[in-house]
mmCIF file of C-alpha atoms in Angstrom:
data_model
loop_
_atom_site.group_PDB
_atom_site.id
_atom_site.type_symbol
_atom_site.label_atom_id
_atom_site.label_comp_id
_atom_site.label_asym_id
_atom_site.label_seq_id
_atom_site.Cartn_x
_atom_site.Cartn_y
_atom_site.Cartn_z
ATOM 1 C CA UNK A 1 0.015 0.010 0.006
ATOM 2 C CA UNK A 2 2.940 2.288 0.707
ATOM 3 C CA UNK A 3 5.910 2.257 -1.665
ATOM 4 C CA UNK A 4 9.291 3.677 -0.650
ATOM 5 C CA UNK A 5 11.849 4.735 -3.159
ATOM 6 C CA UNK A 6 15.404 5.559 -1.976
ATOM 7 C CA UNK A 7 17.940 7.530 -3.921
ATOM 8 C CA UNK A 8 21.321 9.213 -3.423
ATOM 9 C CA UNK A 9 23.556 6.309 -2.655
ATOM 10 C CA UNK A 10 26.884 5.856 -4.261
ATOM 11 C CA UNK A 11 30.639 5.880 -3.799
ATOM 12 C CA UNK A 12 32.223 8.670 -1.727
ATOM 13 C CA UNK A 13 35.667 9.321 -0.292
ATOM 14 C CA UNK A 14 36.280 9.222 3.495
ATOM 15 C CA UNK A 15 35.496 12.617 4.951
ATOM 16 C CA UNK A 16 33.052 13.416 2.225
ATOM 17 C CA UNK A 17 29.340 13.900 2.273
ATOM 18 C CA UNK A 18 26.240 12.260 0.795
ATOM 19 C CA UNK A 19 22.522 12.920 0.963
ATOM 20 C CA UNK A 20 19.945 10.173 0.780
ATOM 21 C CA UNK A 21 16.327 10.677 -0.087
ATOM 22 C CA UNK A 22 13.323 8.491 0.432
ATOM 23 C CA UNK A 23 9.924 9.323 -1.066
ATOM 24 C CA UNK A 24 6.746 7.531 0.110
ATOM 25 C CA UNK A 25 3.758 7.078 -2.209
ATOM 26 C CA UNK A 26 0.390 5.383 -2.114
ATOM 27 C CA UNK A 27 -0.374 6.397 1.467
ATOM 28 C CA UNK A 28 -4.048 6.938 2.281
ATOM 29 C CA UNK A 29 -3.147 8.258 5.743
ATOM 30 C CA UNK A 30 -0.311 10.384 6.997
ATOM 31 C CA UNK A 31 2.951 8.648 7.820
ATOM 32 C CA UNK A 32 3.641 8.900 11.539
ATOM 33 C CA UNK A 33 7.415 8.316 11.427
ATOM 34 C CA UNK A 34 10.190 7.654 8.993
ATOM 35 C CA UNK A 35 13.657 6.283 9.534
ATOM 36 C CA UNK A 36 16.896 5.038 8.057
ATOM 37 C CA UNK A 37 18.444 1.728 8.836
ATOM 38 C CA UNK A 38 21.624 0.193 7.482
ATOM 39 C CA UNK A 39 23.073 -3.228 7.161
ATOM 40 C CA UNK A 40 26.725 -4.064 6.379
ATOM 41 C CA UNK A 41 27.833 -7.500 5.284
ATOM 42 C CA UNK A 42 27.950 -9.908 8.128
ATOM 43 C CA UNK A 43 26.326 -7.485 10.456
ATOM 44 C CA UNK A 44 22.802 -7.009 11.777
ATOM 45 C CA UNK A 45 20.541 -4.176 10.713
ATOM 46 C CA UNK A 46 20.946 -1.107 12.863
ATOM 47 C CA UNK A 47 19.052 2.129 13.270
ATOM 48 C CA UNK A 48 20.764 5.125 11.756
ATOM 49 C CA UNK A 49 18.211 7.893 12.396
ATOM 50 C CA UNK A 50 14.495 8.315 12.851
ATOM 51 C CA UNK A 51 12.072 11.220 12.711
ATOM 52 C CA UNK A 52 8.366 11.664 13.539
ATOM 53 C CA UNK A 53 5.917 13.748 11.653
ATOM 54 C CA UNK A 54 6.216 16.293 14.483
ATOM 55 C CA UNK A 55 9.984 16.608 13.968
ATOM 56 C CA UNK A 56 11.311 14.661 16.892
ATOM 57 C CA UNK A 57 14.521 12.777 16.024
ATOM 58 C CA UNK A 58 16.667 9.929 17.286
ATOM 59 C CA UNK A 59 20.141 8.851 16.080
ATOM 60 C CA UNK A 60 22.231 5.795 16.405
ATOM 61 C CA UNK A 61 25.290 6.374 18.585
ATOM 62 C CA UNK A 62 27.714 5.746 15.740
ATOM 63 C CA UNK A 63 26.379 8.601 13.654
ATOM 64 C CA UNK A 64 25.536 11.272 16.213
ATOM 65 C CA UNK A 65 27.143 14.542 15.300
ATOM 66 C CA UNK A 66 27.768 13.481 11.732
ATOM 67 C CA UNK A 67 24.368 12.640 10.212
ATOM 68 C CA UNK A 68 21.167 14.693 10.152
ATOM 69 C CA UNK A 69 17.684 13.400 9.314
ATOM 70 C CA UNK A 70 14.968 15.793 8.054
ATOM 71 C CA UNK A 71 11.607 15.443 6.449
ATOM 72 C CA UNK A 72 9.111 17.154 4.202
ATOM 73 C CA UNK A 73 5.732 16.006 5.398
ATOM 74 C CA UNK A 74 3.876 17.499 2.490
ATOM 75 C CA UNK A 75 5.882 15.301 0.151
ATOM 76 C CA UNK A 76 6.151 12.300 2.535
ATOM 77 C CA UNK A 77 9.840 12.485 1.962
ATOM 78 C CA UNK A 78 12.728 11.955 4.386
ATOM 79 C CA UNK A 79 16.304 12.914 3.928
ATOM 80 C CA UNK A 80 19.580 11.795 5.446
ATOM 81 C CA UNK A 81 22.493 14.220 5.242
ATOM 82 C CA UNK A 82 25.670 12.274 5.916
ATOM 83 C CA UNK A 83 28.852 14.228 6.647
ATOM 84 C CA UNK A 84 32.333 13.221 7.722
ATOM 85 C CA UNK A 85 31.788 9.764 6.191
ATOM 86 C CA UNK A 86 33.983 6.843 7.385
ATOM 87 C CA UNK A 87 34.642 3.527 5.733
ATOM 88 C CA UNK A 88 32.677 1.853 8.506
ATOM 89 C CA UNK A 89 29.611 3.681 7.221
ATOM 90 C CA UNK A 90 29.651 1.455 4.193
ATOM 91 C CA UNK A 91 26.383 -0.453 4.079
ATOM 92 C CA UNK A 92 23.052 -0.816 2.378
ATOM 93 C CA UNK A 93 20.764 1.886 3.698
ATOM 94 C CA UNK A 94 17.067 1.102 3.979
ATOM 95 C CA UNK A 95 14.217 3.580 4.275
ATOM 96 C CA UNK A 96 11.430 2.759 6.786
ATOM 97 C CA UNK A 97 8.004 4.265 7.183
ATOM 98 C CA UNK A 98 5.483 3.701 9.918
ATOM 99 C CA UNK A 99 1.757 4.360 9.789
ATOM 100 C CA UNK A 100 -0.640 3.955 12.703
ATOM 101 C CA UNK A 101 -4.188 3.389 11.626
ATOM 102 C CA UNK A 102 -6.983 2.657 14.173
ATOM 103 C CA UNK A 103 -4.298 1.756 16.692
ATOM 104 C CA UNK A 104 -2.515 -0.723 14.368
ATOM 105 C CA UNK A 105 1.041 -0.161 13.321
ATOM 106 C CA UNK A 106 1.999 -0.753 9.669
ATOM 107 C CA UNK A 107 5.619 -0.956 8.661
ATOM 108 C CA UNK A 108 7.037 -0.445 5.182
ATOM 109 C CA UNK A 109 10.556 -0.781 3.744
ATOM 110 C CA UNK A 110 12.367 0.356 0.678
ATOM 111 C CA UNK A 111 14.701 -1.881 -1.378
ATOM 112 C CA UNK A 112 17.796 -0.185 -0.139
ATOM 113 C CA UNK A 113 20.519 1.971 -1.582
ATOM 114 C CA UNK A 114 24.212 1.099 -1.469
ATOM 115 C CA UNK A 115 26.616 3.558 0.206
ATOM 116 C CA UNK A 116 30.315 2.835 -0.153
ATOM 117 C CA UNK A 117 32.955 4.961 1.591
ATOM 118 C CA UNK A 118 36.488 4.545 0.309
ATOM 119 C CA UNK A 119 39.581 5.187 2.422
#
């Protein structure tokens, strides 16, 4: 019912910056929260950053001070500005959206976008 399309991934040098975008479509109701997760080879998925429709944010410890999440509620789009990138940031980044309808939580995921940071 909700489709998520990520963009902005690619190859970047250590210390560089990259901005990811995720656009949600097909939503009949407002999206309550959106987030970015990432998964590197051999590792579990981890939260990178999350933001509610009201603007409250949370960040994973490893990215605090370097990454910034923002959103455009009118467009149902979330952004992830990544600065001071490190090789350990290399992973597939997944967009996540949450809708709460009549007290039931619905979770949606994008297909992921590859971010590779070279040393």
